Coordinates of C-alpha atoms in Angstrom, one line a residue:
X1 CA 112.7 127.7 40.7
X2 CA 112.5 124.3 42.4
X3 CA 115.3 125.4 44.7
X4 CA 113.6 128.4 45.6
X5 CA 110.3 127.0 46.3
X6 CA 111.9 124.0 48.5
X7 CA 114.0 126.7 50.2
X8 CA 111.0 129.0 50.8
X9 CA 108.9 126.2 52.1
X10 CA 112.1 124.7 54.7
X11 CA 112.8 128.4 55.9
X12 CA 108.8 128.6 56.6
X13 CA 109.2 126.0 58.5
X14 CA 112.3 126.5 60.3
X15 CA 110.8 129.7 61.4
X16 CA 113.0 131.8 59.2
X17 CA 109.9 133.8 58.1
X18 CA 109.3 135.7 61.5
X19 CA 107.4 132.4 62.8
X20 CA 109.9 131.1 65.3
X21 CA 109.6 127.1 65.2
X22 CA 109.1 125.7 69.1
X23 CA 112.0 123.6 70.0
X24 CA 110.8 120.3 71.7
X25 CA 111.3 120.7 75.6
X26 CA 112.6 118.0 77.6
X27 CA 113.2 117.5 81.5
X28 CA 116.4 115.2 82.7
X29 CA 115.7 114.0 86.2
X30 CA 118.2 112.1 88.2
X31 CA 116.3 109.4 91.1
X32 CA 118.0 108.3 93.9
X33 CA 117.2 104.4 92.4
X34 CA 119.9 102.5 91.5
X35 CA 117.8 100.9 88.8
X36 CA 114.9 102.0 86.3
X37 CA 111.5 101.1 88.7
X38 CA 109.7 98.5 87.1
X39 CA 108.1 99.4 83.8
X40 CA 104.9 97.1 83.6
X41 CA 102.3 99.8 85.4
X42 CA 102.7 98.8 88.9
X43 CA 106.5 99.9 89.3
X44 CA 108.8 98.4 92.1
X45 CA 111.8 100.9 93.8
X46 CA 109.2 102.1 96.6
X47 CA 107.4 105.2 96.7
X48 CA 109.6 106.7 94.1
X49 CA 108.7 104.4 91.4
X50 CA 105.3 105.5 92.0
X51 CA 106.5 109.4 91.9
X52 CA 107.9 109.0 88.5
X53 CA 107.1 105.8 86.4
X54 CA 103.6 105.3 88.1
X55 CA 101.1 108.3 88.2
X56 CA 103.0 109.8 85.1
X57 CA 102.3 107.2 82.5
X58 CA 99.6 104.5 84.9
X59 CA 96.8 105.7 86.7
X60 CA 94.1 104.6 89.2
X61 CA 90.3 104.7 89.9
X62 CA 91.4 107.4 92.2
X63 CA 94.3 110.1 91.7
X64 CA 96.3 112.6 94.3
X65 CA 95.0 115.9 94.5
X66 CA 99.0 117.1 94.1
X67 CA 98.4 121.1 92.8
X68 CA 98.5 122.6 96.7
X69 CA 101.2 123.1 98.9
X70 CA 98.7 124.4 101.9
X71 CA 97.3 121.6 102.8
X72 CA 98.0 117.6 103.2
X73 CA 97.2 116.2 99.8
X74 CA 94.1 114.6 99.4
X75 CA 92.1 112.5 97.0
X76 CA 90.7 113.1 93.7
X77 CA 88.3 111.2 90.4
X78 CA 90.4 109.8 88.5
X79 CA 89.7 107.1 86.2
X80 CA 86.5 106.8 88.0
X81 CA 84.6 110.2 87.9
X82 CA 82.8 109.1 91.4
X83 CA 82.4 106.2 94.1
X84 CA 80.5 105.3 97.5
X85 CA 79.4 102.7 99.5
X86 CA 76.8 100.6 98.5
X87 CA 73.9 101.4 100.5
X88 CA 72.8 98.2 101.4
X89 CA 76.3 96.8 102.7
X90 CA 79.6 99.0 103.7
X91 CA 81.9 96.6 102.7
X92 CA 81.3 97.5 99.3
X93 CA 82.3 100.6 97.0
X94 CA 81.0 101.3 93.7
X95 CA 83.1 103.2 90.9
X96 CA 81.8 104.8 88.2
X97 CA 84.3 105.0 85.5
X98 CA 84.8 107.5 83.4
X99 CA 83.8 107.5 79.6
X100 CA 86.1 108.0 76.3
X101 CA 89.3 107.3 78.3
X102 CA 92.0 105.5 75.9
X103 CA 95.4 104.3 77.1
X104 CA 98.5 105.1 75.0
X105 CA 97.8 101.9 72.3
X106 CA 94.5 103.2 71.5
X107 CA 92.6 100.7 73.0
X108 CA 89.2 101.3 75.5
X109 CA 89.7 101.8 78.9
X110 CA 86.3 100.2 80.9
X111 CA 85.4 97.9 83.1
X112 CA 86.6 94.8 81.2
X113 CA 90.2 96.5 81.6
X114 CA 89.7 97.1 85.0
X115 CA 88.6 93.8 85.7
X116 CA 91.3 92.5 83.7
X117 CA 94.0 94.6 85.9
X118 CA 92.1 93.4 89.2
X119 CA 92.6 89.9 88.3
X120 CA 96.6 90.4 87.2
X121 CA 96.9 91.6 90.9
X122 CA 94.4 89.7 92.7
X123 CA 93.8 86.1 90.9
X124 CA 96.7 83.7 91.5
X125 CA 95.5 81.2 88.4
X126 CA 94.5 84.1 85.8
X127 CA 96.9 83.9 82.6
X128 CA 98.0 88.0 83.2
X129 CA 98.8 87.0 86.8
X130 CA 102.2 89.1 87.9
X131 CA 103.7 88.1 91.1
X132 CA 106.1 90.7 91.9
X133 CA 103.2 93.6 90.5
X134 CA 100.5 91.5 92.7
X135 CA 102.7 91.4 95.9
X136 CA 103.4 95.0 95.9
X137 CA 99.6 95.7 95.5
X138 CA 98.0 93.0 97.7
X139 CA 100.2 94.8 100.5
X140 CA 98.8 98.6 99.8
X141 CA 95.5 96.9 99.3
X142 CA 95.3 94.2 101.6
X143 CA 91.4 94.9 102.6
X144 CA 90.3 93.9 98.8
X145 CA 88.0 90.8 98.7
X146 CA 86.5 90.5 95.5
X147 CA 85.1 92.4 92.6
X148 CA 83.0 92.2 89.5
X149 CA 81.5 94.0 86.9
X150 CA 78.1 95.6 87.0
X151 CA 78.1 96.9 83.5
X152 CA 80.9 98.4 80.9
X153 CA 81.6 101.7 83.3
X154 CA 80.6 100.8 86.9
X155 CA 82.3 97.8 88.6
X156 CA 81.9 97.2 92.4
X157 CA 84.9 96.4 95.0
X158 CA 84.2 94.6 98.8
X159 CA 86.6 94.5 101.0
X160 CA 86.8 92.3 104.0
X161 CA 85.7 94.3 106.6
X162 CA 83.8 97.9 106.9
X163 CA 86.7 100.5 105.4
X164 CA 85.6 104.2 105.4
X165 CA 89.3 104.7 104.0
X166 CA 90.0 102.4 101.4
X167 CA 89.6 105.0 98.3
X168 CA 92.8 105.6 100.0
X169 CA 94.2 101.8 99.6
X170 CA 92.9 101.8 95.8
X171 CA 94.7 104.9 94.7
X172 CA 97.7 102.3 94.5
X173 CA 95.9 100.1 92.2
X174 CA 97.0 101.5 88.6
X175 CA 96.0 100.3 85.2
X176 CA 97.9 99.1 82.6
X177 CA 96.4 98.0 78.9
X178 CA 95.3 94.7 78.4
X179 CA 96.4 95.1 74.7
X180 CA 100.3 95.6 76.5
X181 CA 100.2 92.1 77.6
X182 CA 98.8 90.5 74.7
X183 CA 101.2 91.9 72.2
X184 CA 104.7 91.2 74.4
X185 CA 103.1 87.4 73.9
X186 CA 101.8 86.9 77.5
X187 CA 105.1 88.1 78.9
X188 CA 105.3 90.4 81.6
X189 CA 108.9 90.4 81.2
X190 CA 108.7 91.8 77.6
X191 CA 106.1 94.3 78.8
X192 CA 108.4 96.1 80.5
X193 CA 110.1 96.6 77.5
X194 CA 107.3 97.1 74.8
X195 CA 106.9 99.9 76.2
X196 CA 103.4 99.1 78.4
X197 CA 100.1 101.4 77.8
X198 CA 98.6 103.5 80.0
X199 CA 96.1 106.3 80.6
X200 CA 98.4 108.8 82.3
X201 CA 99.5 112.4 80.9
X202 CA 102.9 111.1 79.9
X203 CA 104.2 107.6 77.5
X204 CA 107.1 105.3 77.8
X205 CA 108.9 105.9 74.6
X206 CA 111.8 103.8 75.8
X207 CA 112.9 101.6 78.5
X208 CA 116.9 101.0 78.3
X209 CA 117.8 99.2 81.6
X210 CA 119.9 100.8 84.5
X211 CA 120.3 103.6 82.3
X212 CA 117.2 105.6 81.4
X213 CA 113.6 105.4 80.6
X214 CA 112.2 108.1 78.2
X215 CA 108.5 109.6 78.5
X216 CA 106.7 111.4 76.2
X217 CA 103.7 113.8 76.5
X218 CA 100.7 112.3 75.9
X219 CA 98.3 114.6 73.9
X220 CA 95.5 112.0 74.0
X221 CA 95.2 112.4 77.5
X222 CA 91.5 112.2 78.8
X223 CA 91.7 115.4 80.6
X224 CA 92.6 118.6 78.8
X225 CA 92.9 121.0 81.9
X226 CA 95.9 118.5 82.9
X227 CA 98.2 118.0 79.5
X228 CA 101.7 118.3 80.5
X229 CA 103.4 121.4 79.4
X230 CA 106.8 119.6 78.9
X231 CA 107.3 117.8 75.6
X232 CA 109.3 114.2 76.9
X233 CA 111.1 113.8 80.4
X234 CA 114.0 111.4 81.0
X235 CA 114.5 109.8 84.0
X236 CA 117.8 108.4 84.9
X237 CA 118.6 106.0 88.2
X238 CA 121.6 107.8 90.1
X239 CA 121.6 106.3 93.6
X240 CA 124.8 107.7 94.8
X241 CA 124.1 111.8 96.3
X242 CA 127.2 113.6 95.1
X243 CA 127.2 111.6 92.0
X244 CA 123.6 113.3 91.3
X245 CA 124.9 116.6 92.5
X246 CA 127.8 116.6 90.2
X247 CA 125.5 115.6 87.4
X248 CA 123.2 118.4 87.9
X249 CA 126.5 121.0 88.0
X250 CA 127.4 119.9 84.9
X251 CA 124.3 119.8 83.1
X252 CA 123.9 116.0 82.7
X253 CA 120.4 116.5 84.4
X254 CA 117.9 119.5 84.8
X255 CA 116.5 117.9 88.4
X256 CA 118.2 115.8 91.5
X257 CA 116.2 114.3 93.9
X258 CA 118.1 114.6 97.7
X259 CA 120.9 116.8 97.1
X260 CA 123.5 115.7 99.9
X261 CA 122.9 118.7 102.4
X262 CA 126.3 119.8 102.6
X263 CA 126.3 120.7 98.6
X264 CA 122.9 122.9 99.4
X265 CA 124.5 126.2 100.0
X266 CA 127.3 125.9 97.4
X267 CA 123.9 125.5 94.9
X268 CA 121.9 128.4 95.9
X269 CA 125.0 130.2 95.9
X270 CA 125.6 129.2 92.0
X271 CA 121.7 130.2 91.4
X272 CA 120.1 126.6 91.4
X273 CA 116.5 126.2 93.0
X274 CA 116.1 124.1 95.9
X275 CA 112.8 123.0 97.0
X276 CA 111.7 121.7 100.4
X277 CA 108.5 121.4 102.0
X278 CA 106.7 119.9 105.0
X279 CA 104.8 116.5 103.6
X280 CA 103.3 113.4 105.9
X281 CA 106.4 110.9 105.4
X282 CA 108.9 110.1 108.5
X283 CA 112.5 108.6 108.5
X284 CA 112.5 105.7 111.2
X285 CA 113.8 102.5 112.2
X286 CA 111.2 99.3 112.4
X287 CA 111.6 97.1 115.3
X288 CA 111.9 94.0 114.7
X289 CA 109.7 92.6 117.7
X290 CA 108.7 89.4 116.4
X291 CA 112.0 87.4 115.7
X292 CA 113.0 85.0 118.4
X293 CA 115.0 86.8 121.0
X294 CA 113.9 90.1 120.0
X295 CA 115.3 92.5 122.5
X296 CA 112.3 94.6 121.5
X297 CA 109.5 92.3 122.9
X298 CA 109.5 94.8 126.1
X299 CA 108.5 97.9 125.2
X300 CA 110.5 99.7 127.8
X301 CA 113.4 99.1 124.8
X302 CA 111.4 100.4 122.7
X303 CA 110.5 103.5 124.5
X304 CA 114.3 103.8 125.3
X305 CA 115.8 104.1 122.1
X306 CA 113.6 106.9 121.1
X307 CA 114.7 108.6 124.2
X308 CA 118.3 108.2 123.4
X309 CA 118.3 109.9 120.3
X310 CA 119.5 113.3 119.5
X311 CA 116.9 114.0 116.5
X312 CA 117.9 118.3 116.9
X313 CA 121.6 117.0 116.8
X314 CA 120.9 114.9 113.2
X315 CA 118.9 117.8 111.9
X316 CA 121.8 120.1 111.9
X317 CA 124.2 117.7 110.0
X318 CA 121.3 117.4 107.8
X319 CA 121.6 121.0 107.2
X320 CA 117.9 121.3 108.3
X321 CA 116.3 119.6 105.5
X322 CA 114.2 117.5 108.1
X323 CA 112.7 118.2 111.6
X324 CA 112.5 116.4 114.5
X325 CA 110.1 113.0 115.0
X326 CA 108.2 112.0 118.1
X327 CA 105.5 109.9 116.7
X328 CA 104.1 108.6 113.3
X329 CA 102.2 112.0 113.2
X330 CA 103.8 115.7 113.1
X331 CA 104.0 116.8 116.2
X332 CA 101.6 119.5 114.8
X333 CA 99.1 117.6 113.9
X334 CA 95.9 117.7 115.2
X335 CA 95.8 114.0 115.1
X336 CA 98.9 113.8 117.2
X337 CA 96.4 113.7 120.4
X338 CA 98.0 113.2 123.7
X339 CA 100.1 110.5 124.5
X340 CA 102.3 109.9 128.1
X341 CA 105.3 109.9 125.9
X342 CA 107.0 112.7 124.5
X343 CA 109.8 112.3 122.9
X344 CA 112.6 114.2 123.1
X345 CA 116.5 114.0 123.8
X346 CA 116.9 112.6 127.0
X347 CA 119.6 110.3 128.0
X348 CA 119.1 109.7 131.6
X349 CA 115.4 108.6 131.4
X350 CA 116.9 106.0 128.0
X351 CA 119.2 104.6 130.2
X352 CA 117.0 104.0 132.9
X353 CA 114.0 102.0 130.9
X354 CA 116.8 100.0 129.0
X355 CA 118.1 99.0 133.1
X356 CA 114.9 98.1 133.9
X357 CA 114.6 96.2 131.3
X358 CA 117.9 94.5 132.2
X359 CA 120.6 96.1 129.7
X360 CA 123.3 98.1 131.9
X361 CA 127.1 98.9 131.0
X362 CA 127.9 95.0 132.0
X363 CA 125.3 93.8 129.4
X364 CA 125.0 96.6 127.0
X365 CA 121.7 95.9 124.4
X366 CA 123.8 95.3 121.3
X367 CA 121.7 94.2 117.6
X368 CA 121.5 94.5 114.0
X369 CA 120.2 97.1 112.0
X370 CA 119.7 96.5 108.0
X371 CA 119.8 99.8 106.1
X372 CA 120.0 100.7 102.5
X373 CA 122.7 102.8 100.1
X374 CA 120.3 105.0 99.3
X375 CA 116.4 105.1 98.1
X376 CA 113.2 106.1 98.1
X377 CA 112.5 108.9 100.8
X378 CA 115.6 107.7 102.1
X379 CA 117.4 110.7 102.1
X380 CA 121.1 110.5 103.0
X381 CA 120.9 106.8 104.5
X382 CA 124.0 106.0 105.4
X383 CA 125.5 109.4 107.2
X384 CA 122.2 109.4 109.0
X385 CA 122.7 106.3 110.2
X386 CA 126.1 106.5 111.3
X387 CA 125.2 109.5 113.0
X388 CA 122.7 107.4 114.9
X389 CA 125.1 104.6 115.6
X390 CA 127.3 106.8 117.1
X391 CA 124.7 108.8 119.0
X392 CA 123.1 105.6 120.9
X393 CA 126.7 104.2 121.6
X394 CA 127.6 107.6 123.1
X395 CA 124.1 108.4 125.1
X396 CA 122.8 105.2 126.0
X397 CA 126.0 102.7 126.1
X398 CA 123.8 100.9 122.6
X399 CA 126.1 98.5 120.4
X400 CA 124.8 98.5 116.4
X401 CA 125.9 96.9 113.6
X402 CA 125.1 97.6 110.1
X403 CA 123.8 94.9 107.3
X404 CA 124.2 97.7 103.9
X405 CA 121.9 96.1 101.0
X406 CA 120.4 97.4 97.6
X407 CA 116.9 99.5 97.9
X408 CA 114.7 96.9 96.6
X409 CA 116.2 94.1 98.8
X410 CA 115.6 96.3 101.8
X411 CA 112.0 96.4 100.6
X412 CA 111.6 93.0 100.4
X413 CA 112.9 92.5 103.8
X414 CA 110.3 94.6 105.2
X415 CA 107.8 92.4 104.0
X416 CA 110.0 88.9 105.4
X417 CA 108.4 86.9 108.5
X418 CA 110.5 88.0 111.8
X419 CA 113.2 85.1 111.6
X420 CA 113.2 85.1 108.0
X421 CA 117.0 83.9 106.5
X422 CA 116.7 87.0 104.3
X423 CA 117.1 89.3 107.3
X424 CA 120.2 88.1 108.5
X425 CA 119.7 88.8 112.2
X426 CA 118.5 92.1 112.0
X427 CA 116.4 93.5 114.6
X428 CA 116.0 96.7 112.8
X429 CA 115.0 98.1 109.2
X430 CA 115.4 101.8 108.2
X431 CA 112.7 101.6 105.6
X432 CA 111.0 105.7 105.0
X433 CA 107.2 105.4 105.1
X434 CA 104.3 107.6 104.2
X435 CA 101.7 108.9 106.9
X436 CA 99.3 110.4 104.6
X437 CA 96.4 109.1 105.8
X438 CA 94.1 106.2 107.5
X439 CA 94.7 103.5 104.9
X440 CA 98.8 103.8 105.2
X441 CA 98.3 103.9 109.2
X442 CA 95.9 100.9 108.9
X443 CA 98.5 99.0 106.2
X444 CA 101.8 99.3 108.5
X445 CA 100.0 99.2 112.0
X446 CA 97.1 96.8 111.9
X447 CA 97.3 93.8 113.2
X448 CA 95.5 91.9 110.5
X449 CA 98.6 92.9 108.3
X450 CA 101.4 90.9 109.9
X451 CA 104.3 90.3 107.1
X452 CA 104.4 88.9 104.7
X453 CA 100.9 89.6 103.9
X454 CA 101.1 93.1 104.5
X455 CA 103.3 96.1 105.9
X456 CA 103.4 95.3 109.6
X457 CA 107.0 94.3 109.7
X458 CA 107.5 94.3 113.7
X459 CA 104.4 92.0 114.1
X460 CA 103.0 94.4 116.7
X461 CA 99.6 94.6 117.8
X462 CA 97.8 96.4 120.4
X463 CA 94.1 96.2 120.9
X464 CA 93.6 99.7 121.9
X465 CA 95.1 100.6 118.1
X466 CA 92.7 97.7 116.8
X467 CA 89.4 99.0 118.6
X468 CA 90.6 102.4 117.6
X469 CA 90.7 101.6 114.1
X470 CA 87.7 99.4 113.6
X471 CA 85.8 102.5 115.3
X472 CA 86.8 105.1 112.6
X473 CA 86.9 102.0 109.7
X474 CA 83.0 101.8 110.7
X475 CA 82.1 105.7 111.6
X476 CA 80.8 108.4 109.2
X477 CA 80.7 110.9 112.3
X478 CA 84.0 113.1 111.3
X479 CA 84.2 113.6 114.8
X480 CA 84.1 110.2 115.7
X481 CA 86.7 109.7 113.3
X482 CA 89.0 112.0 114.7
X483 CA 88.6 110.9 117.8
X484 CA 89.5 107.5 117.5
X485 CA 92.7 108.7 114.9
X486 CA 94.0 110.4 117.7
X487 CA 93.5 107.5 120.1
X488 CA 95.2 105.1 117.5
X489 CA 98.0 107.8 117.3
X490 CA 98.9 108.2 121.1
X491 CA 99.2 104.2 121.5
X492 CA 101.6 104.4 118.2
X493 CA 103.5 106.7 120.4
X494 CA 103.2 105.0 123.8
X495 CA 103.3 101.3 122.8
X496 CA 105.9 102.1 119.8
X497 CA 106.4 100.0 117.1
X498 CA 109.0 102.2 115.6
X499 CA 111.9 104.3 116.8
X500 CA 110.8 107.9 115.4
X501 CA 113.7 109.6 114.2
X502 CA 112.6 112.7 111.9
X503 CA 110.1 113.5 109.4
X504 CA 112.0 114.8 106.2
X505 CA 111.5 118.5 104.2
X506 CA 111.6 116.9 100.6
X507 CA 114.3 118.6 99.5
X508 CA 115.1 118.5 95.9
X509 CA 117.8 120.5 93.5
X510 CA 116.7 122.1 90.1
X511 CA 118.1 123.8 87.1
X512 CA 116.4 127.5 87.1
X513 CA 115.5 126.7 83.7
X514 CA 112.7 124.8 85.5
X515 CA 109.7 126.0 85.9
X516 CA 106.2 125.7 87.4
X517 CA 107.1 123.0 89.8
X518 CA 104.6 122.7 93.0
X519 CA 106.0 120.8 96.4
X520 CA 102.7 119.4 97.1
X521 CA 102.5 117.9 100.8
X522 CA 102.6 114.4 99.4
X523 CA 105.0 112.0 98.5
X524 CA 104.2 112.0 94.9
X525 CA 104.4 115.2 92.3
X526 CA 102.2 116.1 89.6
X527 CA 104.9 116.6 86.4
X528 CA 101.9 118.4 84.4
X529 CA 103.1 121.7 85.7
X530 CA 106.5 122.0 85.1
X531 CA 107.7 123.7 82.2
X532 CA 111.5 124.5 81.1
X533 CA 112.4 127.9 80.2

């Protein structure tokens, strides 16, 4: 009778009784990192890190909006249900955070945490003090000035100057669990490990270096309209494209990031889903105008090089998984405005700036150009940029040479000083960058944010930009604002701090057991969604 009874009560719960037990779903996702990002809450490895070890598992005072594909993602509440401006000085926001929010460990989120966070990124002498978390945010956040605590759910920000946009510098500030620290001893190296707390819909479960770090749904999480559908997601570092696209063929992974373009048609012939989809980001190379000797001081060079370049030509190899660049900005966009320059393919007029400017066939402009393996946004680095090696020798008589380097060490040349040892001589970076929105334009383009403090690599600085943005920074008038967007935007075009090469489609490979996903127009995805069949 007791073998009955245990058998009754095991097939019961096996399902065996016309009660079908739910197996436990789980997503594999292969990056295009060559490492794990950084598991501590403020993850490393670029925009990607954010995508899939950031938002998942650490969240912000302010979230993505990431359920539309119709429209340029925008903001959202997040772990603060509201903000605005003090009305007795601009400079300063005021969030109100939201109530019964726990991260993963249990303990309270509130203003203490958040205060404790701000300090880990902000306070050079505070005992949780991370450099490598602080550098990353101090650089998406470089207008933050101070902060404090007005009681346990409403703490006030200034910045340094009047900033209509900065809710969209602190949607990078994410939040990680005081309690994290405390237990790996006061060790942000043994954080990484623990696993670290959160708020976010998903949980580390495990970190295992350069292989693999494991999520886990959360079903805590503070808002019940956004628990994710899928049980635990893996996410696995495969920097190398066909080594991604031959794990998704043979079922080593559910999801690719940048399937190398020539593999696309073979997939949709074998029934996998590929996803693309228009999203502010663009694929350029940074001048390097501030180095000694910089060939790109005049900006006839400048204006040259993106003349010289056969963008409808690199779209085609790229079996149309991007379109073409002539600005920051879309093309489309109504905040493209209208600058003297357009640019297109056009070798003659390339050849003639870079003669006025003194390089002919007798002294051909010959430099560096530091490029990475692979990456974040990055999409198929190093074809694309033998393609444009080739092209500029070919059009416009233009030597480059190639320094190839790891992801993150391309990153952290972007934010090296112009004759910095660590960029070797190069007068170029390809680094992929976001143009979502005010605070990003302000971050790479202002000339307050000369690297290493912040994201203007080149050094550039224009004072039509300046005015331009100080005018929208300080204006409430939409109109106003738009205006002066689309006067920042022509001199980005006109004066150019980048050569514009093409904004990318966001492709992406998937198993057609996945389901649910949504291509928002960001650079980030919301993971709540997706199901597997």
């Amino acid at each position: 009778m007791r073998f009955f009874h245990t058998f009754a009560v095991a097939a019961v719960a096996a399902g065996l009784c016309g009660l079908p037990a739910k197996a436990e779903t789980t997503l594999r996702i292969a990056m295009t990192a060559s490492d794990i990002p950084t598991t501590t809450g403020m993850p490393n490895n670029g925009f990607e890190g954010m995508r899939f070890l950031g938002y998942p598992i650490f969240e912000g005072l302010v979230l993505w909006d990431l359920a539309h594909t119709d429209r340029v993602a925008d903001l959202r509440p997040g772990l603060a249900e509201k903000w605005e401006q003090a009305p007795d000085d601009n400079k300063t926001w005021i969030f109100h955070l939201r109530q019964g929010v726990k991260f993963h460990d249990g303990t309270d989120f509130n203003a203490d945490a958040v205060i404790w966070n701000l300090d880990r990124y902000f306070k050079n002498d505070s005992p949780q003090y991370e450099l490598p978390g602080s550098a990353i945010t101090r650089a998406r956040a470089p207008l933050l000035a101070s902060y404090k605590k007005i009681d346990d759910a409403t703490v006030a920000i200034t910045t340094t100057k009047p900033a209509s946009y900065f809710p969209y510098m602190a949607v990078y500030i994410l939040f990680t669990s005081p309690a994290s620290f405390a237990k790996a001893g006061n060790d942000w190296t043994k954080v990484a490990t623990l696993p670290a707390a959160g708020t976010g819909p998903f949980r580390i479960t495990r970190v295992a270096p350069r292989q693999e770090v494991d999520l886990a749904r959360w079903d805590g999480y503070w808002d019940p309209n956004k628990k994710a559908r899928l049980d635990n997601v893996v996410l696995m570092p495969i920097p190398e494209a066909n080594t991604r696209l031959a794990a998704l063929r043979s079922g080593q992974v559910d999801w690719i990031e940048v399937p190398p373009p020539d593999g696309i048609a073979s997939l949709k012939a074998s029934s996998f889903t590929i996803t693309t989809g228009s999203y502010p980001h663009v694929w350029p190379w940074f001048y390097n105008m501030g180095a000694a000797g910089s060939p790109f001081k005049d900006v006839r060079v400048r204006q040259a090089l993106n003349y010289c370049v056969d963008r409808a030509a690199l779209v085609e190899l790229l079996n149309g998984t991007a379109e073409p660049s002539a600005g920051w900005l879309k093309a489309s966009d109504p905040n493209f405005g209208t600058p003297q320059n357009r640019y297109t393919f056009d070798a003659a007029k390339g050849k003639k700036l870079l003669a006025e400017a003194g390089f002919t066939p007798d002294k051909p402009l010959a430099f560096k150009a530091m490029i990475s393996t692979s990456g974040s946004g990055q999409m198929s680095p190093l074809p694309m940029n033998e393609f444009i090696q080739q092209n500029l020798k070919e059009s416009c008589g233009v030597d480059v040479t190639f320094d190839v380097v790891e992801w993150q060490i391309l990153l952290n040349a972007g934010r090296a000083t112009p004759d910095s040892p660590n960029l070797k001589g190069a007068m170029v970076i390809n680094v992929s960058s976001p143009s979502s929105d005010v605070g990003v334009m302000a971050r790479y383009f202002s000339s307050a944010n000369f690297s290493p403090n912040g994201f203007n690599f080149e050094q550039w600085k224009d004072d039509e930009f300046d005015n331009a943005l100080t005018t929208l920074a300080e204006a409430n008038d939409p109109a106003i604002i738009s205006s002066a967007l689309r006067k920042a935007h022509e001199r980005l075009v006109d004066n150019p701090p980048w050569l514009y090469i093409v904004h990318d489609l966001n492709p992406r490979a998937m198993s057609p057991k996945v389901k649910g996903f949504v291509s928002p127009q960001s650079w980030f995805i919301d993971l709540t969604l997706v199901s597997m069949q």
